[in-house]
Tab-separated table of C-alpha atoms in Angstrom:
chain	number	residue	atom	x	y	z
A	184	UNK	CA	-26.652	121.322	200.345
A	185	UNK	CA	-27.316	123.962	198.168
A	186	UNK	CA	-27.331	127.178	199.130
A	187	UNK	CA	-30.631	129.274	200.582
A	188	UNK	CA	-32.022	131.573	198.330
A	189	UNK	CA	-31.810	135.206	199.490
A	190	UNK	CA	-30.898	138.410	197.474
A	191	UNK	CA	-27.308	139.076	197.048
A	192	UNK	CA	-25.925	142.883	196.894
A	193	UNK	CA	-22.235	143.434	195.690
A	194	UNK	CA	-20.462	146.064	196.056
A	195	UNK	CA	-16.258	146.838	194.306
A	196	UNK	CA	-14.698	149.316	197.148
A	197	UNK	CA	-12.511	151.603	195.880
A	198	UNK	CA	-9.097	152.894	197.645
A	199	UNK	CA	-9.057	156.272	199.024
A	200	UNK	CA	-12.838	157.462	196.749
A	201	UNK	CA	-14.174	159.034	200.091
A	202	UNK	CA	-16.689	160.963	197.145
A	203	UNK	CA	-18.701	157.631	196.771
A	204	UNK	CA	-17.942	155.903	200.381
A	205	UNK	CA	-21.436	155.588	202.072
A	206	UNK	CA	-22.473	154.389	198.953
A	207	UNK	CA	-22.821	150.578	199.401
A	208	UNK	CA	-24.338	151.081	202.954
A	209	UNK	CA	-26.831	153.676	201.639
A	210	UNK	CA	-28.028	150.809	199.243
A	211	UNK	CA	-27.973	148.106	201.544
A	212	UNK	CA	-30.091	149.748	204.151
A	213	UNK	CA	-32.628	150.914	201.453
A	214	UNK	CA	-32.773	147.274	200.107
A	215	UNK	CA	-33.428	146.185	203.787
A	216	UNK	CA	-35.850	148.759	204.553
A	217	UNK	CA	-37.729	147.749	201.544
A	218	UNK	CA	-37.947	143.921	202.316
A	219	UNK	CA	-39.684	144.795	205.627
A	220	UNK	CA	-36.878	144.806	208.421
A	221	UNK	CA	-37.586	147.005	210.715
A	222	UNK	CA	-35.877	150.556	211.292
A	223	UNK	CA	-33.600	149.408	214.402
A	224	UNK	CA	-32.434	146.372	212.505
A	225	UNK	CA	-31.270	148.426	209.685
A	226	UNK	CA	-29.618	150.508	211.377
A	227	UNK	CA	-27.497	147.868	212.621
A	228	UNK	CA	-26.713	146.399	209.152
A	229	UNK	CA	-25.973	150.346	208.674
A	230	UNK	CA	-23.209	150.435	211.134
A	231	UNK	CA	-21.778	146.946	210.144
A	232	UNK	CA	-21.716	147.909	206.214
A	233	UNK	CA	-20.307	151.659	206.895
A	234	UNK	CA	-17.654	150.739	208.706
A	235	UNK	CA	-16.448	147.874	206.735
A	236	UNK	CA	-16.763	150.022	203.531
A	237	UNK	CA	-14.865	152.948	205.315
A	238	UNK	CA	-11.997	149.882	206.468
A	239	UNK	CA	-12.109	148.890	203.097
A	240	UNK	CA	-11.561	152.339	201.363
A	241	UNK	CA	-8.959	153.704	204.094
A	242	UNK	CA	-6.609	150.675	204.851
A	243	UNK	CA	-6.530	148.053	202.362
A	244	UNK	CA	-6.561	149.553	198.830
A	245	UNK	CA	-9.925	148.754	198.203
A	246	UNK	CA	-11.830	145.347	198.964
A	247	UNK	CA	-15.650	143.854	197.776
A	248	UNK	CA	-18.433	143.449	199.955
A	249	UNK	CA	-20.832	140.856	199.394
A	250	UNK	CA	-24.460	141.246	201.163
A	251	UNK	CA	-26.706	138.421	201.496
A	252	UNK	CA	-30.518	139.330	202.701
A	253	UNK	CA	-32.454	136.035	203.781
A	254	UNK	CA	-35.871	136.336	205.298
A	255	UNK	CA	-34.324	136.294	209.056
A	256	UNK	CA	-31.211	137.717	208.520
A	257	UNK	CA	-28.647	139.172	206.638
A	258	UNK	CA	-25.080	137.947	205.993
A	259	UNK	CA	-21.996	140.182	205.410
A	260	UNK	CA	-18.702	139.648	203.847
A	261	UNK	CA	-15.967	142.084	203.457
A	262	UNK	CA	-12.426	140.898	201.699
A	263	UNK	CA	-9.975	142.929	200.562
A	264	UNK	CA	-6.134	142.384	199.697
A	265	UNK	CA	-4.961	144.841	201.477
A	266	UNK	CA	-2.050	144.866	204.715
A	267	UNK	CA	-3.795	142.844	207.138
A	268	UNK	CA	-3.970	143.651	210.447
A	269	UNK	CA	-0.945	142.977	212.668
A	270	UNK	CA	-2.491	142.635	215.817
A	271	UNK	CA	-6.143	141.840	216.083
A	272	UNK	CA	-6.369	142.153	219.410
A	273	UNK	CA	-5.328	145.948	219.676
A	274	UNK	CA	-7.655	146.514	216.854
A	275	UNK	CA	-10.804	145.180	218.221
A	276	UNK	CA	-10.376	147.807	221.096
A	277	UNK	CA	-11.962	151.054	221.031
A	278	UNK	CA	-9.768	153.950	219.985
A	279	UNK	CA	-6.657	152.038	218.573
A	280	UNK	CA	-6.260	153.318	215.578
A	281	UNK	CA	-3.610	153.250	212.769
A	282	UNK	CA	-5.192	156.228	209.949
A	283	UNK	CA	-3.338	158.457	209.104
A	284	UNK	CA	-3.697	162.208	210.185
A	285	UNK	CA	-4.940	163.428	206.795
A	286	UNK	CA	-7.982	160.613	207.699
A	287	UNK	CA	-8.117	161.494	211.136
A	288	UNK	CA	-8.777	165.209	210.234
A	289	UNK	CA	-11.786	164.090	208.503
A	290	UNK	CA	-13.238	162.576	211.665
A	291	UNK	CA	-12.499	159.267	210.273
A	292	UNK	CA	-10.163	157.249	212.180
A	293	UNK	CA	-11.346	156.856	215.331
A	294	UNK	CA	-10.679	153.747	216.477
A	295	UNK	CA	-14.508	152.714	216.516
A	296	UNK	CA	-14.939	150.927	213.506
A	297	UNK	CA	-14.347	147.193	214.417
A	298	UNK	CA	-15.625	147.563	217.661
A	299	UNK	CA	-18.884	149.244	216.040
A	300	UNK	CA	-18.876	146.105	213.711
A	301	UNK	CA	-18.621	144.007	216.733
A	302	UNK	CA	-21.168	145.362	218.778
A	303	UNK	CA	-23.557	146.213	215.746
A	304	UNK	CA	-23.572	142.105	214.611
A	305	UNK	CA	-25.010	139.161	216.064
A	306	UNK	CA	-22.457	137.234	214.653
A	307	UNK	CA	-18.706	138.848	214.038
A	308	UNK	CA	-15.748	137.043	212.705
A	309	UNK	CA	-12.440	138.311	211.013
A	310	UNK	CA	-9.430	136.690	209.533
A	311	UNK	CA	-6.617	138.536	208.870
A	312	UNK	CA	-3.004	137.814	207.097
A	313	UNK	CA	-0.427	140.256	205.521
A	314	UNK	CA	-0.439	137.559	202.363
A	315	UNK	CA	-3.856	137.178	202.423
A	316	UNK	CA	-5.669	140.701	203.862
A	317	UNK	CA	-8.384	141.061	205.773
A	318	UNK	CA	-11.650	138.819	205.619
A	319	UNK	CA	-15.012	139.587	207.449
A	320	UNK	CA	-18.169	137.866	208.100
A	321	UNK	CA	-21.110	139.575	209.832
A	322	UNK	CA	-24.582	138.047	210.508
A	323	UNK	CA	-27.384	140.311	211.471
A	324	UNK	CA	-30.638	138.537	212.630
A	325	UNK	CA	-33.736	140.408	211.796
B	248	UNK	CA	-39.105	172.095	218.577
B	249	UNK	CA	-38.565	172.214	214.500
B	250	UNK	CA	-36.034	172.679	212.051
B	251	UNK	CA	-37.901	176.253	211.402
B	252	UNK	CA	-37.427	177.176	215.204
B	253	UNK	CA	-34.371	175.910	215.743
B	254	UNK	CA	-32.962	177.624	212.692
B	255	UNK	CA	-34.193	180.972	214.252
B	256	UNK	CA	-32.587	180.550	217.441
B	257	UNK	CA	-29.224	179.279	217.015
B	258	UNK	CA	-28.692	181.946	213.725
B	259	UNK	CA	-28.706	178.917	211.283
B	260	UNK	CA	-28.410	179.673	207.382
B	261	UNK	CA	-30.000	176.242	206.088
B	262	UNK	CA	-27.853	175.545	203.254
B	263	UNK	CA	-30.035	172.341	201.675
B	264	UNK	CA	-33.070	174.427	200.506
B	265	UNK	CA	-35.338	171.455	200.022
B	266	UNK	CA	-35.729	170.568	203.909
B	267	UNK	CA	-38.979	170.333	205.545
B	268	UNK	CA	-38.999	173.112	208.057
B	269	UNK	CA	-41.286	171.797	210.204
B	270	UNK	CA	-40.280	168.287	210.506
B	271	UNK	CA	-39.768	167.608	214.200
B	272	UNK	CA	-36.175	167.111	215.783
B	273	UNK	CA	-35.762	165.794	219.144
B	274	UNK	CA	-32.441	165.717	220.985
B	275	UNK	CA	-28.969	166.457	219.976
B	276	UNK	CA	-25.852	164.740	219.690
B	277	UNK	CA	-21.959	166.847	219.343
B	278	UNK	CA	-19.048	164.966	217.732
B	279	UNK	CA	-16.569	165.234	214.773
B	280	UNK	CA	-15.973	161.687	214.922
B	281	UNK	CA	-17.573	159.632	212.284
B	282	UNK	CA	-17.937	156.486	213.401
B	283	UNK	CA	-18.996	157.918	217.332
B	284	UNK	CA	-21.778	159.318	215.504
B	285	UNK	CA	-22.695	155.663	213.815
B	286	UNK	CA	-22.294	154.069	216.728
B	287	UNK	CA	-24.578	156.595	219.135
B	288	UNK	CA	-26.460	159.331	217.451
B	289	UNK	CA	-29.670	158.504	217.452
B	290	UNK	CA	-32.535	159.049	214.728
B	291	UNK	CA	-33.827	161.997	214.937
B	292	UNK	CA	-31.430	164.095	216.530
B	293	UNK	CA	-29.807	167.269	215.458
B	294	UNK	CA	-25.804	166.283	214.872
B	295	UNK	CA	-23.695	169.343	215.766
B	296	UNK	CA	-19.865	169.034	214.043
B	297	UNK	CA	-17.480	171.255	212.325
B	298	UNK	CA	-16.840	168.687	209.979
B	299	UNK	CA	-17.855	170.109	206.277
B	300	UNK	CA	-17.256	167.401	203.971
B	301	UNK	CA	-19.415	165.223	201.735
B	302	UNK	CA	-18.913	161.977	204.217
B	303	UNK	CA	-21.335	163.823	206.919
B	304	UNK	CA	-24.230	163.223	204.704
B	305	UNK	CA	-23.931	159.676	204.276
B	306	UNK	CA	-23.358	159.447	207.864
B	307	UNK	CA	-26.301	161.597	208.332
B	308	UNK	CA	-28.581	159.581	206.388
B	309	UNK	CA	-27.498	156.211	207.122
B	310	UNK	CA	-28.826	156.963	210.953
B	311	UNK	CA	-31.570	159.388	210.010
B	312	UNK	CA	-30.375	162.158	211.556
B	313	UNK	CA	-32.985	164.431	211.568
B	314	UNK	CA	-30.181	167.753	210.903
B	315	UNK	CA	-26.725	168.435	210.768
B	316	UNK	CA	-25.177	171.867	211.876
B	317	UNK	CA	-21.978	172.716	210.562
B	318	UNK	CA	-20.785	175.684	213.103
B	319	UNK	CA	-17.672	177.969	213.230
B	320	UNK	CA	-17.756	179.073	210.017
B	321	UNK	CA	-17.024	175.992	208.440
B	322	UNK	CA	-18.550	175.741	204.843
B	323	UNK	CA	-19.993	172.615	203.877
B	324	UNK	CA	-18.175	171.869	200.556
B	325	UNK	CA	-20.241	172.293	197.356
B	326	UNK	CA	-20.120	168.175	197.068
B	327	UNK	CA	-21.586	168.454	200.264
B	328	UNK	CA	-24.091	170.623	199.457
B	329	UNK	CA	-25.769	168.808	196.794
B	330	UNK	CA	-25.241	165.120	198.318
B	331	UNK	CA	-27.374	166.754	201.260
B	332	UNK	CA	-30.419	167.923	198.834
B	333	UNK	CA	-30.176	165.009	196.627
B	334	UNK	CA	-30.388	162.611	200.088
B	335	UNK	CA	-33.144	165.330	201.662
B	336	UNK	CA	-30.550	165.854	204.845
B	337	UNK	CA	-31.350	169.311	206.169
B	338	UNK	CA	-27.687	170.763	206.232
B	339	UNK	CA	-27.603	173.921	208.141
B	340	UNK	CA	-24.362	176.478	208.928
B	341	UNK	CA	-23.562	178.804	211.280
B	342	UNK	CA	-21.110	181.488	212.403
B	343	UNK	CA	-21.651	180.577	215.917
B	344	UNK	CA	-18.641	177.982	217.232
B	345	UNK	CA	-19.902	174.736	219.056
B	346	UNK	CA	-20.376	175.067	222.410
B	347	UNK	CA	-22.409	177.957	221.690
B	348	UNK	CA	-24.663	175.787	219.439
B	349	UNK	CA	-24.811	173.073	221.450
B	350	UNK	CA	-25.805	175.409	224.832
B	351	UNK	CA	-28.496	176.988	222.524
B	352	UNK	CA	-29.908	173.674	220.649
B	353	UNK	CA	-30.194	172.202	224.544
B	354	UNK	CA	-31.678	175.292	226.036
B	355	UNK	CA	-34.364	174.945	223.007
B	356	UNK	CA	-34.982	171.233	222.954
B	357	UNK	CA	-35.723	170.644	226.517
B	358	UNK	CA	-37.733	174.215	227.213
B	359	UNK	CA	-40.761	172.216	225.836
B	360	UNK	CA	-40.377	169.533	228.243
């Protein structure tokens, strides 16, 4: 079946370039805004894109997000080839975090990000492998 | 209450010259924890943190914070500075450390109530 049309947003994420991180979301949510989903919506897709792009930029040496907007929803990927995650589990709960105190001191780090993914998406679903990184897929219904 | 009034009160020096001072702000949310401010802030809202660099704008924008105070001192980074105009976030600073910001920003949010 071929695949629906929709507009597709990509985005490189670069290791440790906390001077551009925001970027990708701030584009994403201006895109969305733009198409007609409504503020609370974006927002959502906000929180989802954010943290992903902060995971991205803090733990795994960089990564690519790929954002798919569709009329009732949008899609979001995140892989990088970074460490993987050892133990999904601990990281899906709020405040288990592994950053760094250099990160930390920047109020990142918080242990919020995958649960704010989580609880941001309709849909949430990681993968994650020390050969293979870390692989996310958010859906966000409009 | 506005950004113009609530500069006044709580001895704010707004540091992004291009914000509207009389845009309204409503509510007010204390944290220096990025993502806690993602998750909960709400739009709107005056975000009160002593964090200075360039990440609180994006943060800032991305929920449509309606201000950010940077208190105790802190000075926003120059980075910061002009990520804040260019995004039209009102960035304010102020001498005065957090809990007395936060005591004054509630005292002058909910007097009109």
């Amino acid at each position: 079946m071929p695949e629906e049309p929709g507009l597709i947003l990509e985005f490189p994420l670069e290791h440790y370039r906390f001077e551009i991180a925001g970027e990708a979301s701030s584009k994403i949510k201006q895109v969305v805004r733009q198409l007609g989903v409504n503020a609370q919506t974006a927002r959502r897709i906000s929180v989802c894109a954010y943290e992903a792009e902060l995971n991205a930029i803090i733990h795994a040496y960089g990564g690519f997000m790929r954002v798919r907007v569709l009329p009732d929803r949008t899609e979001l990927e995140v892989t990088d080839a970074g460490p993987g995650i050892p133990d999904i589990e601990a990281a899906m709960r709020e405040g288990f975090s592994t950053a760094p105190d250099n990160i930390r001191e920047m109020g990142f780090g918080a242990g919020m990000g995958l649960p704010n993914m989580a609880r941001s998406a309709d849909e949430f679903e990681i993968r994650s492998s020390p050969e293979n990184g870390t692989w996310i897929r958010m859906l966000v219904r409009h | 209450m506005t950004l113009r009034e609530m500069a006044a009160a709580l001895e704010l020096t707004i540091v992004s010259d291009t914000a509207a001072l009389d845009q309204p702000l409503a509510g007010g949310y204390v944290s220096d924890l990025l993502s806690h401010v993602m998750g909960q802030a709400k739009a709107g809202q005056v975000w009160v943190t002593m964090q200075g660099h360039q990440n609180i704008v994006a943060v800032a924008s991305l929920v449509g914070l309606g201000a950010v105070i940077v208190t105790s001192g802190v000075e926003p980074e120059e980075q910061t500075v002009n990520k804040a105009i260019e995004q039209e976030v009102a960035l304010c600073m102020t001498k005065l450390p957090t809990y007395e910001v936060a005591g004054r920003l509630y005292q002058l949010d909910t007097a009109g109530k």
